[in-house]
Amino acid sequence: MQRVTALYLAVVTALAILPQSWSHEPVTRARTPIRLPDLPGYVTLKGDFHIHTVFSDGLVWPTVRADEAWREGLDAIAITDHIEYQPHKADVSTNHNRAYDIARGAGVELDLLVVRGSEITRAMPPGHLNAIFLTNSAALAVEGWADAIGAAHAQGAFIFWNHPGWEAQITNGIVRWYPEHTALLERGQLHGIEVANGRSYYPEAHRWALEKGLTMISNSDIHNALNLDYHVHAGDHRPLTLVFARERSADALHEALFARRTVVYTGDRLIGEARFLAPLFSAATRILRPQIQVRGTGQVQVQIHNDSDVDFRLERAGEVAELTCPSSLTLAAGRTVLMAVRGRNAAEPGTRKVRLPYLVANLLVGPDQPLEVTLDLEVTILPAAR
Ligand SMILES: [Zn+2]
Ligand SMILES: [Zn+2]
């Protein structure tokens, strides 16, 4: 009897000290949505259009790429194995269409858009270019680079220049635009450019995108298993291209890429044209009670909510007659923060709209050019206390 009691106590004690998760299945196949708002008339698709698998120099099977993307909250991926570089060819098929064909089934199962692509892998110039929305990758396996790009173009592909600032393909640290790129542009065979690739941002590519009317693209160019390079469960994310599409479909994605409706999302930065960044900021943020009353130099705490995954780092860009406001303020991702404003003694009594001017340091409309925004309040200035 005593032995049974002792055994019972041992079991109860063991259960008590086991971790909570012991009785639950760990949630491994779960998707974490990326919180970035849709824009008026468009859905915001999150895409990575530069991904490698074992079918070139990647270390991952194609279906795993679909799983990784789904879990991270992406809507679309392109598998873009190198045409000209297949270091695993002794072990894996050299069929250039095979990686896509395998990943596509996983994409259908997960409701993830998987796009057929390839990386045309040449010396500089023109360097490496991705062609996506291909119909047959094998047609790109030809000798001359111009013929390879021509073959992609003939299939209606969206073609972009990869990692223009990659150290291995630049000399003396200078990122160059070559006459070959001009020729491609003039032939209608260059549509986009990677402004960011992996952890790198290329200000030159950013400038060229604006000057030459190229779609801004940002991709992981991932070769490893995603979790080896990005701590996605600790707030990290792979670089993404946000695509503002009319609907969540491959056709709409294709149309939006050609129409240059993209924003680059890399680290805590969003890079793109003001016509997208401004509504994105507006849709993501909300002043909970924009009507305030101030008397004299009295202080009011304004609450601002940020419904997105991005911290918005605000820097004051000017002064207004009615109020003083903080010189810098971070609207933390997913949180409501306080902004202390104070009245100015000299302000005339009455009610009016006041727009507090700020720059968003991590939203770039050009290299070193932050987005201008205003925080809009309706301010009632009360007469000074008697
Ligand atoms: Zn490359
Ligand atoms: Zn690559």
Short mmCIF file of C-alpha atoms and ligand atoms in Angstrom, two decimals:
data_model
loop_
_atom_site.label_atom_id
_atom_site.label_comp_id
_atom_site.label_asym_id
_atom_site.label_seq_id
_atom_site.Cartn_x
_atom_site.Cartn_y
_atom_site.Cartn_z
CA MET A 1 0.00 0.00 0.00
CA GLN A 2 2.75 2.42 0.96
CA ARG A 3 4.62 1.53 -2.27
CA VAL A 4 1.50 2.42 -4.31
CA THR A 5 1.14 5.75 -2.49
CA ALA A 6 4.79 6.56 -3.12
CA LEU A 7 4.41 5.70 -6.80
CA TYR A 8 1.25 7.84 -6.99
CA LEU A 9 3.05 10.78 -5.39
CA ALA A 10 5.96 10.39 -7.80
CA VAL A 11 3.64 10.48 -10.81
CA VAL A 12 1.71 13.51 -9.51
CA THR A 13 4.97 15.34 -8.82
CA ALA A 14 6.34 14.50 -12.27
CA LEU A 15 3.16 15.80 -13.94
CA ALA A 16 3.30 19.00 -11.91
CA ILE A 17 6.86 19.84 -12.96
CA LEU A 18 6.48 18.92 -16.64
CA PRO A 19 6.19 21.94 -18.92
CA GLN A 20 2.68 23.06 -19.84
CA SER A 21 3.16 22.13 -23.48
CA TRP A 22 3.46 18.46 -22.53
CA SER A 23 -0.28 17.95 -22.89
CA HIS A 24 -0.63 19.99 -26.12
CA GLU A 25 0.50 19.41 -29.67
CA PRO A 26 3.06 22.11 -30.47
CA VAL A 27 1.67 24.50 -33.12
CA THR A 28 4.21 24.20 -35.89
CA ARG A 29 2.13 24.44 -39.05
CA ALA A 30 0.59 27.81 -38.29
CA ARG A 31 0.61 30.97 -40.34
CA THR A 32 1.47 34.36 -38.84
CA PRO A 33 -0.17 37.11 -40.88
CA ILE A 34 2.02 40.04 -41.88
CA ARG A 35 0.11 43.10 -40.70
CA LEU A 36 0.34 45.67 -43.48
CA PRO A 37 -2.89 47.27 -44.67
CA ASP A 38 -4.58 47.02 -48.05
CA LEU A 39 -4.77 50.29 -50.00
CA PRO A 40 -7.97 51.77 -51.43
CA GLY A 41 -8.85 49.59 -54.45
CA TYR A 42 -6.00 47.16 -53.93
CA VAL A 43 -5.08 44.16 -51.83
CA THR A 44 -1.53 44.17 -50.48
CA LEU A 45 0.12 40.93 -51.59
CA LYS A 46 3.38 39.98 -49.89
CA GLY A 47 5.80 38.30 -52.27
CA ASP A 48 9.32 36.92 -52.49
CA PHE A 49 10.34 36.50 -56.12
CA HIS A 50 13.91 35.24 -55.74
CA ILE A 51 14.25 31.84 -54.07
CA HIS A 52 16.63 28.92 -54.64
CA THR A 53 16.20 25.20 -54.09
CA VAL A 54 18.37 22.09 -54.48
CA PHE A 55 17.61 22.36 -58.22
CA SER A 56 20.38 24.99 -58.36
CA ASP A 57 22.61 26.00 -55.43
CA GLY A 58 19.92 26.06 -52.73
CA LEU A 59 19.81 23.54 -49.89
CA VAL A 60 16.06 23.03 -49.63
CA TRP A 61 13.43 20.94 -51.44
CA PRO A 62 10.88 23.04 -53.38
CA THR A 63 7.80 22.12 -51.29
CA VAL A 64 9.58 23.40 -48.17
CA ARG A 65 9.78 26.83 -49.83
CA ALA A 66 6.00 26.88 -50.09
CA ASP A 67 5.64 25.81 -46.45
CA GLU A 68 8.09 28.46 -45.24
CA ALA A 69 6.33 31.19 -47.22
CA TRP A 70 2.87 30.20 -46.04
CA ARG A 71 3.97 30.11 -42.41
CA GLU A 72 5.61 33.53 -42.68
CA GLY A 73 2.39 35.05 -44.03
CA LEU A 74 3.38 35.48 -47.68
CA ASP A 75 0.89 35.42 -50.55
CA ALA A 76 3.20 34.70 -53.47
CA ILE A 77 6.61 33.23 -54.26
CA ALA A 78 8.67 32.57 -57.34
CA ILE A 79 11.20 29.75 -57.32
CA THR A 80 14.10 31.09 -59.39
CA ASP A 81 16.86 28.54 -59.65
CA HIS A 82 19.92 29.38 -61.71
CA ILE A 83 19.81 28.25 -65.32
CA GLU A 84 23.59 28.23 -65.71
CA TYR A 85 24.68 26.99 -62.27
CA GLN A 86 23.58 23.59 -60.96
CA PRO A 87 26.14 22.38 -58.43
CA HIS A 88 23.89 19.47 -57.32
CA LYS A 89 23.42 18.09 -60.81
CA ALA A 90 25.12 14.80 -59.94
CA ASP A 91 22.28 14.17 -57.45
CA VAL A 92 19.28 16.16 -58.72
CA SER A 93 17.52 16.49 -62.08
CA THR A 94 18.75 19.22 -64.43
CA ASN A 95 15.20 19.85 -65.70
CA HIS A 96 14.85 23.64 -65.28
CA ASN A 97 11.09 23.38 -64.83
CA ARG A 98 11.17 20.71 -62.14
CA ALA A 99 11.49 22.89 -59.00
CA TYR A 100 8.43 24.92 -59.95
CA ASP A 101 6.43 21.83 -60.89
CA ILE A 102 7.11 20.35 -57.44
CA ALA A 103 6.48 23.56 -55.46
CA ARG A 104 3.29 24.34 -57.36
CA GLY A 105 1.38 21.41 -55.83
CA ALA A 106 2.27 22.56 -52.34
CA GLY A 107 1.19 26.07 -53.33
CA VAL A 108 -2.24 24.85 -54.44
CA GLU A 109 -2.66 22.94 -51.18
CA LEU A 110 -1.76 26.02 -49.11
CA ASP A 111 -3.52 28.63 -51.28
CA LEU A 112 -0.16 30.28 -51.95
CA LEU A 113 0.55 31.77 -55.38
CA VAL A 114 3.61 30.03 -56.85
CA VAL A 115 5.05 31.57 -59.99
CA ARG A 116 7.39 29.89 -62.47
CA GLY A 117 10.74 31.66 -62.63
CA SER A 118 14.43 31.30 -63.39
CA GLU A 119 17.63 33.21 -62.67
CA ILE A 120 19.61 34.08 -65.79
CA THR A 121 23.08 33.98 -64.29
CA ARG A 122 25.68 35.89 -66.32
CA ALA A 123 28.83 37.94 -65.82
CA MET A 124 28.43 41.73 -65.44
CA PRO A 125 27.15 43.21 -67.65
CA PRO A 126 24.26 42.44 -67.51
CA GLY A 127 24.81 40.35 -64.33
CA HIS A 128 22.01 38.23 -62.90
CA LEU A 129 18.40 38.74 -63.95
CA ASN A 130 15.27 36.97 -62.80
CA ALA A 131 12.49 36.17 -65.22
CA ILE A 132 9.17 35.27 -63.59
CA PHE A 133 5.81 34.29 -65.04
CA LEU A 134 7.64 32.06 -67.50
CA THR A 135 5.86 29.26 -69.32
CA ASN A 136 8.98 27.18 -69.98
CA SER A 137 12.26 27.74 -68.10
CA ALA A 138 14.15 25.31 -70.33
CA ALA A 139 13.96 27.76 -73.25
CA LEU A 140 16.32 30.07 -71.34
CA ALA A 141 19.20 27.57 -71.48
CA VAL A 142 20.90 29.12 -74.48
CA GLU A 143 24.42 30.41 -75.01
CA GLY A 144 24.15 34.20 -75.33
CA TRP A 145 22.69 36.26 -72.48
CA ALA A 146 20.70 38.43 -74.89
CA ASP A 147 19.11 35.29 -76.36
CA ALA A 148 18.24 33.99 -72.88
CA ILE A 149 16.56 37.28 -71.95
CA GLY A 150 14.88 37.39 -75.37
CA ALA A 151 13.47 33.91 -74.76
CA ALA A 152 12.05 35.01 -71.41
CA HIS A 153 10.60 38.16 -72.96
CA ALA A 154 8.96 36.08 -75.72
CA GLN A 155 7.09 34.19 -72.96
CA GLY A 156 5.71 37.43 -71.51
CA ALA A 157 7.96 37.25 -68.46
CA PHE A 158 8.45 40.02 -65.93
CA ILE A 159 12.23 40.55 -65.91
CA PHE A 160 14.27 42.31 -63.23
CA TRP A 161 17.93 42.95 -62.47
CA ASN A 162 19.09 41.12 -59.36
CA HIS A 163 21.38 42.47 -56.62
CA PRO A 164 22.98 45.29 -58.70
CA GLY A 165 25.35 46.07 -55.80
CA TRP A 166 26.58 42.51 -55.21
CA GLU A 167 30.30 42.81 -54.28
CA ALA A 168 31.30 39.91 -56.55
CA GLN A 169 30.09 41.81 -59.61
CA ILE A 170 31.17 45.39 -58.94
CA THR A 171 34.62 46.96 -59.23
CA ASN A 172 36.14 49.52 -56.83
CA GLY A 173 32.92 49.53 -54.85
CA ILE A 174 31.06 51.35 -57.61
CA VAL A 175 27.60 50.11 -58.57
CA ARG A 176 27.29 50.75 -62.30
CA TRP A 177 24.50 50.95 -64.84
CA TYR A 178 25.90 49.64 -68.14
CA PRO A 179 24.94 50.36 -71.75
CA GLU A 180 23.69 46.75 -71.85
CA HIS A 181 21.03 47.68 -69.29
CA THR A 182 20.01 50.67 -71.36
CA ALA A 183 19.69 48.36 -74.39
CA LEU A 184 17.48 45.94 -72.42
CA LEU A 185 15.34 48.81 -71.17
CA GLU A 186 14.92 50.18 -74.71
CA ARG A 187 13.89 46.74 -75.99
CA GLY A 188 11.23 46.51 -73.26
CA GLN A 189 13.08 43.56 -71.71
CA LEU A 190 13.87 45.05 -68.30
CA HIS A 191 10.91 45.80 -66.03
CA GLY A 192 12.20 45.86 -62.47
CA ILE A 193 15.24 46.06 -60.22
CA GLU A 194 16.10 44.66 -56.81
CA VAL A 195 16.38 47.70 -54.55
CA ALA A 196 17.03 45.24 -51.71
CA ASN A 197 18.35 41.68 -51.74
CA GLY A 198 18.88 39.71 -48.54
CA ARG A 199 20.05 42.20 -45.89
CA SER A 200 21.44 44.62 -48.50
CA TYR A 201 19.86 47.86 -49.72
CA TYR A 202 21.18 49.48 -52.89
CA PRO A 203 20.56 53.26 -52.99
CA GLU A 204 21.83 53.35 -56.61
CA ALA A 205 19.20 50.82 -57.65
CA HIS A 206 16.60 52.84 -55.75
CA ARG A 207 17.59 55.97 -57.72
CA TRP A 208 17.58 54.07 -61.05
CA ALA A 209 14.14 52.65 -60.35
CA LEU A 210 12.82 56.20 -59.96
CA GLU A 211 14.75 57.66 -62.89
CA LYS A 212 14.09 54.88 -65.37
CA GLY A 213 10.60 53.83 -64.34
CA LEU A 214 11.52 50.34 -63.09
CA THR A 215 9.43 48.36 -60.61
CA MET A 216 11.03 48.31 -57.16
CA ILE A 217 11.62 44.76 -55.97
CA SER A 218 12.96 43.26 -52.74
CA ASN A 219 13.70 39.57 -52.30
CA SER A 220 15.39 37.13 -49.97
CA ASP A 221 17.52 35.29 -52.58
CA ILE A 222 17.38 32.56 -49.95
CA HIS A 223 19.58 29.46 -50.35
CA ASN A 224 19.42 28.04 -46.80
CA ALA A 225 16.39 26.89 -44.89
CA LEU A 226 14.65 30.19 -44.05
CA ASN A 227 15.04 29.82 -40.29
CA LEU A 228 18.82 29.56 -40.59
CA ASP A 229 19.01 33.08 -42.03
CA TYR A 230 15.93 34.85 -40.61
CA HIS A 231 14.61 34.63 -37.05
CA VAL A 232 11.04 34.81 -38.22
CA HIS A 233 9.62 33.76 -34.84
CA ALA A 234 11.46 36.57 -33.07
CA GLY A 235 10.11 39.48 -35.11
CA ASP A 236 12.57 39.14 -38.00
CA HIS A 237 11.33 38.78 -41.57
CA ARG A 238 12.77 38.10 -44.98
CA PRO A 239 12.85 41.04 -47.40
CA LEU A 240 9.55 41.23 -49.26
CA THR A 241 7.95 43.02 -52.15
CA LEU A 242 4.51 44.41 -51.34
CA VAL A 243 2.42 44.27 -54.48
CA PHE A 244 -0.80 46.30 -54.71
CA ALA A 245 -2.99 44.04 -56.82
CA ARG A 246 -6.65 44.32 -57.85
CA GLU A 247 -7.27 40.87 -56.34
CA ARG A 248 -5.37 37.94 -54.90
CA SER A 249 -4.54 36.07 -58.11
CA ALA A 250 -1.55 35.35 -60.33
CA ASP A 251 -3.00 37.49 -63.15
CA ALA A 252 -3.52 40.45 -60.82
CA LEU A 253 0.00 40.03 -59.45
CA HIS A 254 1.41 40.05 -62.98
CA GLU A 255 -0.56 43.18 -63.90
CA ALA A 256 0.49 45.03 -60.74
CA LEU A 257 4.19 44.23 -61.19
CA PHE A 258 4.19 45.60 -64.75
CA ALA A 259 2.22 48.64 -63.52
CA ARG A 260 4.95 49.33 -60.89
CA ARG A 261 2.55 49.13 -57.95
CA THR A 262 5.07 47.86 -55.40
CA VAL A 263 6.77 48.82 -52.15
CA VAL A 264 9.96 47.25 -50.85
CA TYR A 265 9.78 45.94 -47.26
CA THR A 266 13.22 45.18 -45.85
CA GLY A 267 14.19 45.23 -42.16
CA ASP A 268 12.12 48.04 -40.62
CA ARG A 269 12.14 50.03 -43.88
CA LEU A 270 9.43 50.54 -46.44
CA ILE A 271 10.74 51.93 -49.73
CA GLY A 272 8.55 53.13 -52.57
CA GLU A 273 6.67 55.98 -54.13
CA ALA A 274 4.73 58.43 -51.94
CA ARG A 275 1.53 57.44 -53.80
CA PHE A 276 1.75 54.07 -51.98
CA LEU A 277 3.65 54.91 -48.78
CA ALA A 278 1.36 57.80 -47.81
CA PRO A 279 -1.91 55.79 -47.96
CA LEU A 280 -0.16 52.84 -46.35
CA PHE A 281 0.88 55.01 -43.39
CA SER A 282 -2.62 56.50 -43.17
CA ALA A 283 -4.30 53.09 -43.27
CA ALA A 284 -1.96 51.68 -40.62
CA THR A 285 -2.26 54.50 -38.08
CA ARG A 286 -5.14 56.13 -36.27
CA ILE A 287 -5.41 58.94 -33.74
CA LEU A 288 -7.95 57.62 -31.26
CA ARG A 289 -9.39 61.00 -30.22
CA PRO A 290 -8.19 63.72 -32.56
CA GLN A 291 -10.43 66.39 -30.95
CA ILE A 292 -8.46 68.00 -28.12
CA GLN A 293 -8.80 71.06 -25.92
CA VAL A 294 -5.89 73.04 -24.55
CA ARG A 295 -5.78 76.00 -22.22
CA GLY A 296 -2.67 78.13 -21.98
CA THR A 297 0.41 75.92 -22.01
CA GLY A 298 -1.54 72.92 -20.72
CA GLN A 299 -0.54 69.42 -21.80
CA VAL A 300 -2.69 66.83 -23.58
CA GLN A 301 -1.77 63.19 -24.21
CA VAL A 302 -2.82 62.18 -27.71
CA GLN A 303 -3.14 58.42 -28.27
CA ILE A 304 -1.97 57.08 -31.63
CA HIS A 305 -2.51 53.47 -32.62
CA ASN A 306 -0.35 51.62 -35.17
CA ASP A 307 -2.09 48.53 -36.50
CA SER A 308 0.87 47.35 -38.63
CA ASP A 309 4.01 45.26 -38.07
CA VAL A 310 6.29 48.23 -38.77
CA ASP A 311 7.55 50.72 -36.16
CA PHE A 312 7.11 54.17 -37.67
CA ARG A 313 10.00 56.42 -36.60
CA LEU A 314 8.75 60.00 -36.75
CA GLU A 315 10.94 63.13 -36.75
CA ARG A 316 9.34 66.56 -36.39
CA ALA A 317 9.58 68.51 -39.64
CA GLY A 318 8.32 71.94 -38.58
CA GLU A 319 6.41 74.00 -36.01
CA VAL A 320 2.78 75.05 -35.73
CA ALA A 321 1.40 78.16 -34.02
CA GLU A 322 -1.05 76.35 -31.72
CA LEU A 323 0.95 73.50 -30.16
CA THR A 324 4.35 72.17 -29.30
CA CYS A 325 4.89 68.50 -30.07
CA PRO A 326 7.73 65.96 -29.62
CA SER A 327 10.82 66.27 -31.84
CA SER A 328 10.79 62.51 -32.35
CA LEU A 329 8.29 59.77 -31.68
CA THR A 330 8.11 56.06 -32.52
CA LEU A 331 4.71 54.64 -33.32
CA ALA A 332 5.44 51.10 -32.16
CA ALA A 333 4.12 48.20 -34.23
CA GLY A 334 0.77 46.89 -33.04
CA ARG A 335 0.59 49.34 -30.12
CA THR A 336 -0.99 52.58 -28.99
CA VAL A 337 1.51 55.24 -27.97
CA LEU A 338 1.13 58.60 -26.24
CA MET A 339 2.18 61.85 -27.83
CA ALA A 340 2.35 64.75 -25.39
CA VAL A 341 1.39 68.09 -26.91
CA ARG A 342 1.26 71.46 -25.17
CA GLY A 343 -0.57 74.66 -25.88
CA ARG A 344 1.29 77.82 -26.76
CA ASN A 345 0.30 80.89 -24.78
CA ALA A 346 0.13 83.15 -27.79
CA ALA A 347 -2.43 80.99 -29.67
CA GLU A 348 -5.75 82.65 -30.54
CA PRO A 349 -8.80 81.00 -28.86
CA GLY A 350 -11.10 79.00 -31.12
CA THR A 351 -11.39 75.60 -32.83
CA ARG A 352 -9.39 74.66 -35.90
CA LYS A 353 -7.60 71.87 -37.76
CA VAL A 354 -3.94 71.60 -36.89
CA ARG A 355 -1.59 69.45 -38.94
CA LEU A 356 1.59 68.46 -37.12
CA PRO A 357 4.34 67.96 -39.72
CA TYR A 358 6.57 64.91 -39.42
CA LEU A 359 8.98 62.84 -41.52
CA VAL A 360 8.85 59.06 -41.24
CA ALA A 361 12.56 58.19 -41.10
CA ASN A 362 12.12 54.54 -42.12
CA LEU A 363 9.68 55.16 -44.99
CA LEU A 364 11.78 56.22 -47.98
CA VAL A 365 10.43 57.86 -51.12
CA GLY A 366 13.99 58.30 -52.42
CA PRO A 367 17.49 57.51 -51.19
CA ASP A 368 17.85 59.53 -47.94
CA GLN A 369 14.41 61.03 -48.55
CA PRO A 370 11.85 60.17 -45.87
CA LEU A 371 8.09 60.33 -46.40
CA GLU A 372 6.38 63.54 -45.25
CA VAL A 373 3.21 63.04 -43.21
CA THR A 374 0.99 65.11 -40.93
CA LEU A 375 -0.73 64.11 -37.71
CA ASP A 376 -4.06 65.90 -37.89
CA LEU A 377 -5.86 67.19 -34.82
CA GLU A 378 -8.92 69.35 -34.26
CA VAL A 379 -7.75 71.71 -31.57
CA THR A 380 -9.89 73.91 -29.42
CA ILE A 381 -7.83 76.66 -27.81
CA LEU A 382 -9.61 77.75 -24.66
CA PRO A 383 -9.29 81.31 -23.33
CA ALA A 384 -6.54 81.64 -20.70
CA ALA A 385 -7.72 80.85 -17.15
CA ARG A 386 -9.00 83.82 -15.15
ZN ZN B 1 22.16 36.02 -58.38
ZN ZN B 2 19.85 34.12 -56.70
#
